[in-house]
PDB file of C-alpha atoms in Angstrom:
ATOM      1  CA  MET A   1     -27.844  23.356  60.660  1.00  0.00           C
ATOM      2  CA  GLN A   2     -30.293  21.313  62.409  1.00  0.00           C
ATOM      3  CA  ALA A   3     -27.956  19.216  63.888  1.00  0.00           C
ATOM      4  CA  LEU A   4     -26.722  22.686  65.253  1.00  0.00           C
ATOM      5  CA  ARG A   5     -30.068  22.958  66.364  1.00  0.00           C
ATOM      6  CA  HIS A   6     -30.014  19.552  67.842  1.00  0.00           C
ATOM      7  CA  PHE A   7     -26.923  19.812  69.906  1.00  0.00           C
ATOM      8  CA  LEU A   8     -27.620  23.871  71.404  1.00  0.00           C
ATOM      9  CA  LEU A   9     -30.829  21.913  72.234  1.00  0.00           C
ATOM     10  CA  ALA A  10     -28.888  19.122  74.532  1.00  0.00           C
ATOM     11  CA  VAL A  11     -26.202  21.910  75.725  1.00  0.00           C
ATOM     12  CA  GLN A  12     -29.895  23.957  77.369  1.00  0.00           C
ATOM     13  CA  PHE A  13     -31.287  20.564  78.913  1.00  0.00           C
ATOM     14  CA  PHE A  14     -28.412  18.894  80.061  1.00  0.00           C
ATOM     15  CA  SER A  15     -26.598  21.737  81.476  1.00  0.00           C
ATOM     16  CA  ARG A  16     -26.756  25.056  82.586  1.00  0.00           C
ATOM     17  CA  ILE A  17     -24.835  26.619  79.447  1.00  0.00           C
ATOM     18  CA  PRO A  18     -26.637  29.368  79.053  1.00  0.00           C
ATOM     19  CA  VAL A  19     -28.212  29.083  75.468  1.00  0.00           C
ATOM     20  CA  THR A  20     -31.149  32.231  75.493  1.00  0.00           C
ATOM     21  CA  GLY A  21     -32.516  35.497  73.395  1.00  0.00           C
ATOM     22  CA  ARG A  22     -32.068  35.484  69.986  1.00  0.00           C
ATOM     23  CA  LEU A  23     -29.980  31.902  70.053  1.00  0.00           C
ATOM     24  CA  ALA A  24     -32.693  30.314  72.200  1.00  0.00           C
ATOM     25  CA  ALA A  25     -35.378  31.531  69.477  1.00  0.00           C
ATOM     26  CA  TRP A  26     -33.014  30.583  66.606  1.00  0.00           C
ATOM     27  CA  VAL A  27     -32.994  26.658  67.935  1.00  0.00           C
ATOM     28  CA  GLY A  28     -36.655  26.020  68.964  1.00  0.00           C
ATOM     29  CA  TRP A  29     -38.499  23.443  70.715  1.00  0.00           C
ATOM     30  CA  SER A  30     -40.798  20.351  70.367  1.00  0.00           C
ATOM     31  CA  PRO A  31     -41.353  17.120  71.584  1.00  0.00           C
ATOM     32  CA  GLU A  32     -39.093  16.049  67.988  1.00  0.00           C
ATOM     33  CA  LEU A  33     -36.386  18.286  68.417  1.00  0.00           C
ATOM     34  CA  GLN A  34     -36.173  17.224  72.279  1.00  0.00           C
ATOM     35  CA  ARG A  35     -35.850  14.315  71.680  1.00  0.00           C
ATOM     36  CA  ALA A  36     -32.872  14.204  68.518  1.00  0.00           C
ATOM     37  CA  SER A  37     -30.912  16.291  70.627  1.00  0.00           C
ATOM     38  CA  ALA A  38     -30.685  13.185  73.320  1.00  0.00           C
ATOM     39  CA  ALA A  39     -27.789  11.766  70.685  1.00  0.00           C
ATOM     40  CA  HIS A  40     -25.696  14.651  71.169  1.00  0.00           C
ATOM     41  CA  LEU A  41     -25.233  13.956  75.138  1.00  0.00           C
ATOM     42  CA  PRO A  42     -22.381  12.616  74.767  1.00  0.00           C
ATOM     43  CA  GLY A  43     -21.631  16.069  72.716  1.00  0.00           C
ATOM     44  CA  VAL A  44     -22.619  17.830  76.304  1.00  0.00           C
ATOM     45  CA  GLY A  45     -19.605  15.626  77.177  1.00  0.00           C
ATOM     46  CA  TRP A  46     -16.775  17.677  75.539  1.00  0.00           C
ATOM     47  CA  LEU A  47     -18.117  20.617  76.834  1.00  0.00           C
ATOM     48  CA  VAL A  48     -18.347  19.143  80.520  1.00  0.00           C
ATOM     49  CA  GLY A  49     -14.688  17.817  79.744  1.00  0.00           C
ATOM     50  CA  LEU A  50     -12.782  20.654  78.963  1.00  0.00           C
ATOM     51  CA  LEU A  51     -13.881  22.089  81.258  1.00  0.00           C
ATOM     52  CA  ALA A  52     -12.524  19.966  83.886  1.00  0.00           C
ATOM     53  CA  LEU A  53      -9.382  19.196  82.012  1.00  0.00           C
ATOM     54  CA  ALA A  54      -8.851  23.701  82.009  1.00  0.00           C
ATOM     55  CA  VAL A  55      -9.152  23.928  85.722  1.00  0.00           C
ATOM     56  CA  VAL A  56      -6.469  20.549  86.123  1.00  0.00           C
ATOM     57  CA  LEU A  57      -4.188  22.494  83.652  1.00  0.00           C
ATOM     58  CA  GLY A  58      -4.891  25.745  85.244  1.00  0.00           C
ATOM     59  CA  CYS A  59      -4.417  24.546  89.315  1.00  0.00           C
ATOM     60  CA  ASN A  60      -1.039  22.451  87.810  1.00  0.00           C
ATOM     61  CA  TYR A  61       0.446  25.623  86.408  1.00  0.00           C
ATOM     62  CA  LEU A  62      -1.177  27.897  89.256  1.00  0.00           C
ATOM     63  CA  LEU A  63       0.371  26.172  92.086  1.00  0.00           C
ATOM     64  CA  PRO A  64       2.941  24.953  93.743  1.00  0.00           C
ATOM     65  CA  ALA A  65       4.139  20.960  92.749  1.00  0.00           C
ATOM     66  CA  GLN A  66       2.825  19.164  96.340  1.00  0.00           C
ATOM     67  CA  PRO A  67       1.932  16.341  97.271  1.00  0.00           C
ATOM     68  CA  LEU A  68      -1.594  17.567  97.569  1.00  0.00           C
ATOM     69  CA  LEU A  69      -2.111  19.296  94.055  1.00  0.00           C
ATOM     70  CA  PRO A  70      -3.426  15.795  92.483  1.00  0.00           C
ATOM     71  CA  TRP A  71      -6.117  16.524  95.217  1.00  0.00           C
ATOM     72  CA  VAL A  72      -6.856  20.403  94.691  1.00  0.00           C
ATOM     73  CA  ALA A  73      -7.372  19.668  91.388  1.00  0.00           C
ATOM     74  CA  ALA A  74      -9.265  17.031  91.471  1.00  0.00           C
ATOM     75  CA  VAL A  75     -11.515  18.296  94.547  1.00  0.00           C
ATOM     76  CA  LEU A  76     -11.584  21.544  91.866  1.00  0.00           C
ATOM     77  CA  SER A  77     -12.677  19.820  89.076  1.00  0.00           C
ATOM     78  CA  THR A  78     -15.686  18.249  90.099  1.00  0.00           C
ATOM     79  CA  VAL A  79     -17.098  21.386  91.647  1.00  0.00           C
ATOM     80  CA  ALA A  80     -16.706  23.006  88.421  1.00  0.00           C
ATOM     81  CA  THR A  81     -18.136  19.864  86.411  1.00  0.00           C
ATOM     82  CA  LEU A  82     -20.533  19.644  89.068  1.00  0.00           C
ATOM     83  CA  CYS A  83     -21.465  23.750  88.646  1.00  0.00           C
ATOM     84  CA  VAL A  84     -21.599  23.736  84.841  1.00  0.00           C
ATOM     85  CA  THR A  85     -24.380  20.083  84.986  1.00  0.00           C
ATOM     86  CA  GLY A  86     -26.356  21.445  88.294  1.00  0.00           C
ATOM     87  CA  GLY A  87     -25.492  17.902  88.925  1.00  0.00           C
ATOM     88  CA  PHE A  88     -27.444  16.714  86.592  1.00  0.00           C
ATOM     89  CA  HIS A  89     -27.051  13.260  86.941  1.00  0.00           C
ATOM     90  CA  GLU A  90     -25.691  12.680  90.338  1.00  0.00           C
ATOM     91  CA  ASP A  91     -29.516  13.727  91.505  1.00  0.00           C
ATOM     92  CA  GLY A  92     -30.428  10.616  89.004  1.00  0.00           C
ATOM     93  CA  MET A  93     -28.158   8.140  90.979  1.00  0.00           C
ATOM     94  CA  ALA A  94     -29.731   9.117  94.284  1.00  0.00           C
ATOM     95  CA  ASP A  95     -33.127   8.830  93.176  1.00  0.00           C
ATOM     96  CA  VAL A  96     -32.545   5.411  91.628  1.00  0.00           C
ATOM     97  CA  ALA A  97     -30.558   4.597  95.018  1.00  0.00           C
ATOM     98  CA  ASP A  98     -33.381   5.722  96.930  1.00  0.00           C
ATOM     99  CA  GLY A  99     -35.743   3.483  94.558  1.00  0.00           C
ATOM    100  CA  LEU A 100     -33.738   0.783  94.125  1.00  0.00           C
ATOM    101  CA  GLY A 101     -32.078   0.447  97.471  1.00  0.00           C
ATOM    102  CA  GLY A 102     -34.768  -0.948  99.532  1.00  0.00           C
ATOM    103  CA  HIS A 103     -36.410  -4.299  97.465  1.00  0.00           C
ATOM    104  CA  LEU A 104     -39.462  -2.098  96.998  1.00  0.00           C
ATOM    105  CA  PRO A 105     -41.816  -3.268  94.124  1.00  0.00           C
ATOM    106  CA  ALA A 106     -41.569  -1.311  90.779  1.00  0.00           C
ATOM    107  CA  GLU A 107     -44.164   1.342  91.183  1.00  0.00           C
ATOM    108  CA  ARG A 108     -43.404   2.338  94.924  1.00  0.00           C
ATOM    109  CA  ALA A 109     -39.749   2.061  93.643  1.00  0.00           C
ATOM    110  CA  LEU A 110     -41.309   4.719  90.191  1.00  0.00           C
ATOM    111  CA  GLU A 111     -42.322   6.615  93.091  1.00  0.00           C
ATOM    112  CA  VAL A 112     -39.789   7.486  95.485  1.00  0.00           C
ATOM    113  CA  MET A 113     -37.808   7.795  92.820  1.00  0.00           C
ATOM    114  CA  LYS A 114     -39.956  11.059  91.931  1.00  0.00           C
ATOM    115  CA  ASP A 115     -40.069  12.205  95.151  1.00  0.00           C
ATOM    116  CA  SER A 116     -38.080  15.162  94.966  1.00  0.00           C
ATOM    117  CA  ARG A 117     -36.479  14.365  99.080  1.00  0.00           C
ATOM    118  CA  LEU A 118     -34.008  12.653  99.310  1.00  0.00           C
ATOM    119  CA  GLY A 119     -33.596   9.198 100.935  1.00  0.00           C
ATOM    120  CA  ALA A 120     -30.288   7.447 103.336  1.00  0.00           C
ATOM    121  CA  TYR A 121     -29.457   5.511  99.995  1.00  0.00           C
ATOM    122  CA  GLY A 122     -29.667   8.336  97.851  1.00  0.00           C
ATOM    123  CA  VAL A 123     -27.248  10.059 100.910  1.00  0.00           C
ATOM    124  CA  MET A 124     -25.452   7.933 100.856  1.00  0.00           C
ATOM    125  CA  ALA A 125     -25.016   6.381  97.483  1.00  0.00           C
ATOM    126  CA  LEU A 126     -24.306  10.375  96.178  1.00  0.00           C
ATOM    127  CA  CYS A 127     -21.932  10.863  99.324  1.00  0.00           C
ATOM    128  CA  MET A 128     -19.791   7.785  98.243  1.00  0.00           C
ATOM    129  CA  GLY A 129     -20.588   8.734  94.960  1.00  0.00           C
ATOM    130  CA  LEU A 130     -18.483  12.147  94.499  1.00  0.00           C
ATOM    131  CA  LEU A 131     -15.958  10.699  97.237  1.00  0.00           C
ATOM    132  CA  THR A 132     -15.033   7.850  94.828  1.00  0.00           C
ATOM    133  CA  LYS A 133     -14.497  10.257  92.058  1.00  0.00           C
ATOM    134  CA  VAL A 134     -12.493  12.838  93.685  1.00  0.00           C
ATOM    135  CA  VAL A 135     -10.271   9.457  95.221  1.00  0.00           C
ATOM    136  CA  LEU A 136     -10.824   8.020  91.732  1.00  0.00           C
ATOM    137  CA  VAL A 137      -8.969  10.771  90.151  1.00  0.00           C
ATOM    138  CA  ALA A 138      -6.491  11.904  92.051  1.00  0.00           C
ATOM    139  CA  LEU A 139      -5.837   9.381  91.504  1.00  0.00           C
ATOM    140  CA  LEU A 140      -4.910   9.492  87.792  1.00  0.00           C
ATOM    141  CA  LEU A 141      -3.489  12.894  88.390  1.00  0.00           C
ATOM    142  CA  SER A 142      -0.934  11.616  90.690  1.00  0.00           C
ATOM    143  CA  ILE A 143       0.326   8.410  88.679  1.00  0.00           C
ATOM    144  CA  ASP A 144       0.396  11.388  85.188  1.00  0.00           C
ATOM    145  CA  ILE A 145      -0.759  14.493  85.593  1.00  0.00           C
ATOM    146  CA  ALA A 146      -0.566  15.582  81.603  1.00  0.00           C
ATOM    147  CA  ALA A 147      -3.068  11.881  81.181  1.00  0.00           C
ATOM    148  CA  GLY A 148      -4.992  12.259  84.031  1.00  0.00           C
ATOM    149  CA  ALA A 149      -6.512  15.741  82.651  1.00  0.00           C
ATOM    150  CA  LEU A 150      -7.110  14.558  78.710  1.00  0.00           C
ATOM    151  CA  LEU A 151      -8.566  10.640  80.694  1.00  0.00           C
ATOM    152  CA  LEU A 152     -10.979  13.239  82.563  1.00  0.00           C
ATOM    153  CA  CYS A 153     -11.213  14.800  79.159  1.00  0.00           C
ATOM    154  CA  CYS A 154     -12.857  11.737  77.438  1.00  0.00           C
ATOM    155  CA  VAL A 155     -14.090   9.848  80.506  1.00  0.00           C
ATOM    156  CA  HIS A 156     -16.862  12.877  80.778  1.00  0.00           C
ATOM    157  CA  VAL A 157     -17.386  12.139  76.874  1.00  0.00           C
ATOM    158  CA  LEU A 158     -17.341   8.475  76.896  1.00  0.00           C
ATOM    159  CA  SER A 159     -20.041   8.010  79.759  1.00  0.00           C
ATOM    160  CA  ARG A 160     -22.704   9.766  78.072  1.00  0.00           C
ATOM    161  CA  GLY A 161     -22.470   7.417  75.424  1.00  0.00           C
ATOM    162  CA  ALA A 162     -23.842   5.126  77.544  1.00  0.00           C
ATOM    163  CA  PRO A 163     -27.501   6.197  78.162  1.00  0.00           C
ATOM    164  CA  LEU A 164     -27.556   6.091  75.012  1.00  0.00           C
ATOM    165  CA  LEU A 165     -27.889   1.825  74.672  1.00  0.00           C
ATOM    166  CA  LEU A 166     -30.831   2.101  77.316  1.00  0.00           C
ATOM    167  CA  MET A 167     -32.230   4.583  75.301  1.00  0.00           C
ATOM    168  CA  ARG A 168     -32.375   2.881  72.328  1.00  0.00           C
ATOM    169  CA  ALA A 169     -32.734  -0.717  73.516  1.00  0.00           C
ATOM    170  CA  LEU A 170     -35.063  -0.499  77.377  1.00  0.00           C
ATOM    171  CA  ARG A 171     -38.596   1.995  77.525  1.00  0.00           C
ATOM    172  CA  HIS A 172     -39.877   4.222  79.574  1.00  0.00           C
ATOM    173  CA  VAL A 173     -41.578   3.089  82.645  1.00  0.00           C
ATOM    174  CA  SER A 174     -42.123   6.903  83.887  1.00  0.00           C
ATOM    175  CA  LEU A 175     -45.513   8.203  83.900  1.00  0.00           C
ATOM    176  CA  PRO A 176     -45.772  10.994  82.007  1.00  0.00           C
ATOM    177  CA  ALA A 177     -48.139  12.998  84.538  1.00  0.00           C
ATOM    178  CA  THR A 178     -44.967  13.540  85.836  1.00  0.00           C
ATOM    179  CA  SER A 179     -41.628  12.757  83.672  1.00  0.00           C
ATOM    180  CA  LYS A 180     -39.215  15.345  83.196  1.00  0.00           C
ATOM    181  CA  THR A 181     -37.756  13.483  80.512  1.00  0.00           C
ATOM    182  CA  LEU A 182     -40.293  12.326  78.635  1.00  0.00           C
ATOM    183  CA  HIS A 183     -39.710  13.953  75.840  1.00  0.00           C
ATOM    184  CA  ILE A 184     -35.979  13.266  75.795  1.00  0.00           C
ATOM    185  CA  ALA A 185     -36.842   9.090  76.459  1.00  0.00           C
ATOM    186  CA  GLY A 186     -40.565   8.500  76.154  1.00  0.00           C
ATOM    187  CA  GLN A 187     -39.567   6.829  72.615  1.00  0.00           C
ATOM    188  CA  PRO A 188     -36.644   4.805  72.113  1.00  0.00           C
ATOM    189  CA  LEU A 189     -33.690   6.366  70.289  1.00  0.00           C
ATOM    190  CA  GLY A 190     -33.557   5.560  66.676  1.00  0.00           C
ATOM    191  CA  TRP A 191     -30.266   3.550  66.071  1.00  0.00           C
ATOM    192  CA  ALA A 192     -29.526   7.040  63.771  1.00  0.00           C
ATOM    193  CA  GLY A 193     -29.167   8.802  67.103  1.00  0.00           C
ATOM    194  CA  VAL A 194     -27.377   6.296  68.686  1.00  0.00           C
ATOM    195  CA  ILE A 195     -24.618   6.564  66.047  1.00  0.00           C
ATOM    196  CA  THR A 196     -24.461  10.300  66.028  1.00  0.00           C
ATOM    197  CA  GLY A 197     -23.479  10.197  69.960  1.00  0.00           C
ATOM    198  CA  TRP A 198     -21.319   7.514  68.922  1.00  0.00           C
ATOM    199  CA  LEU A 199     -19.365   9.685  66.511  1.00  0.00           C
ATOM    200  CA  TRP A 200     -19.667  12.426  69.054  1.00  0.00           C
ATOM    201  CA  CYS A 201     -17.391   9.912  71.042  1.00  0.00           C
ATOM    202  CA  LEU A 202     -15.192   8.897  68.475  1.00  0.00           C
ATOM    203  CA  PRO A 203     -12.441  11.519  68.482  1.00  0.00           C
ATOM    204  CA  ALA A 204     -12.384  10.998  72.600  1.00  0.00           C
ATOM    205  CA  VAL A 205     -11.096   6.710  71.074  1.00  0.00           C
ATOM    206  CA  VAL A 206      -8.849   7.944  68.911  1.00  0.00           C
ATOM    207  CA  ALA A 207      -7.239  11.242  71.486  1.00  0.00           C
ATOM    208  CA  LEU A 208      -6.262   7.464  74.044  1.00  0.00           C
ATOM    209  CA  TRP A 209      -5.174   5.357  71.687  1.00  0.00           C
ATOM    210  CA  VAL A 210      -3.006   7.826  70.070  1.00  0.00           C
ATOM    211  CA  TYR A 211      -1.797   8.844  73.671  1.00  0.00           C
ATOM    212  CA  LEU A 212      -1.773   6.564  75.685  1.00  0.00           C
ATOM    213  CA  GLY A 213      -2.100   3.148  74.025  1.00  0.00           C
ATOM    214  CA  TRP A 214      -4.722   0.768  72.439  1.00  0.00           C
ATOM    215  CA  PRO A 215      -4.771  -1.129  75.761  1.00  0.00           C
ATOM    216  CA  LEU A 216      -6.077   1.466  77.382  1.00  0.00           C
ATOM    217  CA  VAL A 217      -9.342   2.088  74.929  1.00  0.00           C
ATOM    218  CA  VAL A 218      -9.929  -1.861  74.346  1.00  0.00           C
ATOM    219  CA  ALA A 219     -10.490  -1.738  78.915  1.00  0.00           C
ATOM    220  CA  LEU A 220     -11.738   1.070  78.603  1.00  0.00           C
ATOM    221  CA  LEU A 221     -14.877  -0.149  75.812  1.00  0.00           C
ATOM    222  CA  LEU A 222     -15.242  -3.697  77.630  1.00  0.00           C
ATOM    223  CA  VAL A 223     -15.705  -2.184  80.473  1.00  0.00           C
ATOM    224  CA  ALA A 224     -17.781   0.537  79.857  1.00  0.00           C
ATOM    225  CA  VAL A 225     -20.120  -1.871  77.348  1.00  0.00           C
ATOM    226  CA  LEU A 226     -20.120  -4.676  81.096  1.00  0.00           C
ATOM    227  CA  VAL A 227     -21.370  -2.054  83.076  1.00  0.00           C
ATOM    228  CA  THR A 228     -24.115  -0.179  81.102  1.00  0.00           C
ATOM    229  CA  ALA A 229     -24.872  -3.793  80.168  1.00  0.00           C
ATOM    230  CA  TYR A 230     -25.743  -4.531  83.436  1.00  0.00           C
ATOM    231  CA  MET A 231     -27.192  -1.185  84.896  1.00  0.00           C
ATOM    232  CA  GLY A 232     -29.650  -2.349  81.919  1.00  0.00           C
ATOM    233  CA  TRP A 233     -30.390  -5.320  83.076  1.00  0.00           C
ATOM    234  CA  ARG A 234     -30.828  -4.297  86.261  1.00  0.00           C
ATOM    235  CA  PHE A 235     -33.528  -1.590  85.613  1.00  0.00           C
ATOM    236  CA  GLN A 236     -35.121  -4.165  83.167  1.00  0.00           C
ATOM    237  CA  ARG A 237     -35.523  -6.773  86.168  1.00  0.00           C
ATOM    238  CA  ARG A 238     -36.570  -4.237  89.472  1.00  0.00           C
ATOM    239  CA  LEU A 239     -39.008  -1.735  86.711  1.00  0.00           C
ATOM    240  CA  GLY A 240     -39.660  -3.303  83.801  1.00  0.00           C
ATOM    241  CA  GLY A 241     -37.612  -0.716  81.699  1.00  0.00           C
ATOM    242  CA  MET A 242     -36.116   2.529  82.573  1.00  0.00           C
ATOM    243  CA  THR A 243     -36.148   6.675  83.440  1.00  0.00           C
ATOM    244  CA  GLY A 244     -34.300   9.422  83.331  1.00  0.00           C
ATOM    245  CA  ASP A 245     -33.397   8.812  87.122  1.00  0.00           C
ATOM    246  CA  CYS A 246     -32.020   5.487  85.317  1.00  0.00           C
ATOM    247  CA  LEU A 247     -29.971   6.805  82.981  1.00  0.00           C
ATOM    248  CA  GLY A 248     -28.157   9.229  85.231  1.00  0.00           C
ATOM    249  CA  ALA A 249     -27.372   6.458  87.577  1.00  0.00           C
ATOM    250  CA  THR A 250     -26.328   4.683  84.451  1.00  0.00           C
ATOM    251  CA  GLN A 251     -24.093   7.825  82.868  1.00  0.00           C
ATOM    252  CA  GLN A 252     -22.503   7.959  87.005  1.00  0.00           C
ATOM    253  CA  VAL A 253     -22.226   4.361  87.577  1.00  0.00           C
ATOM    254  CA  CYS A 254     -19.999   4.111  83.794  1.00  0.00           C
ATOM    255  CA  GLU A 255     -17.597   6.878  84.470  1.00  0.00           C
ATOM    256  CA  LEU A 256     -16.244   6.095  87.704  1.00  0.00           C
ATOM    257  CA  ALA A 257     -15.768   2.135  86.182  1.00  0.00           C
ATOM    258  CA  LEU A 258     -13.709   3.770  83.616  1.00  0.00           C
ATOM    259  CA  TYR A 259     -11.644   5.842  86.184  1.00  0.00           C
ATOM    260  CA  LEU A 260     -11.498   3.129  88.013  1.00  0.00           C
ATOM    261  CA  THR A 261     -10.024   0.806  85.139  1.00  0.00           C
ATOM    262  CA  ALA A 262      -8.050   3.383  83.908  1.00  0.00           C
ATOM    263  CA  GLY A 263      -6.643   4.240  86.995  1.00  0.00           C
ATOM    264  CA  MET A 264      -5.524   0.534  87.286  1.00  0.00           C
ATOM    265  CA  VAL A 265      -4.035   0.065  83.813  1.00  0.00           C
ATOM    266  CA  LEU A 266      -1.988   3.595  84.412  1.00  0.00           C
ATOM    267  CA  ALA A 267      -0.429   1.676  87.147  1.00  0.00           C
ATOM    268  CA  GLN A 268       0.665  -1.098  85.719  1.00  0.00           C
ATOM    269  CA  CYS A 269       2.364   0.541  83.128  1.00  0.00           C
ATOM    270  CA  VAL A 270       4.115   2.510  85.212  1.00  0.00           C
ATOM    271  CA  ALA A 271       5.253  -0.174  87.127  1.00  0.00           C
TER     272      ALA A 271
END
């Protein structure tokens, strides 16, 4: 039951799915509960991914078969995921782009990242990130709509496992007075939390292995590790650690890299 409380708290924090009333009272809140809930971020990815999958399959069933169908499904599934998450991770990516885009000193970069206003780098990162996501999802769906829908769901899960590694490896560098994620990432995530997140990812790995084969799974996991390692190295070098925005940026970059990798592997299989 404690794990369920942690999961529901993660849903409450990382999405806009309502956890209110008596259910919220039962879940409760404390810094310790909030910190433990971070391990269930990939579990929230299942809710987001299943919604995206449902939108894609709904478009395939309800709309006529046309060349633009993958594009319509890609746009609508992206809109659906943005609505259910509130653009939580996309906002982090934009803030990181503002902070690190101008080669600012670490302290000044952290100040910029906490500014609610978007600068030029943030706008460019947000626009290009969403555009790239729609294009890559449309590419996957145009190759094979069933395989693309499955990948869309599983990538939402796997990409949310990447921030957990940064939470384990890097220290939190935001000022307590301005950080919204201090209770989540203020202390390094324990190995038990990392393993919990990996357990959430395991069904996605198994599903991809069974339906799409081991070469694709190996490629996705390898790319996920490399992207996460690079992002962690970059944050450590520029900021001396990570912030909540860094976790969101890592999830977004990892998600895009996994879509691209999947598209390349699927294209080779079809060819």
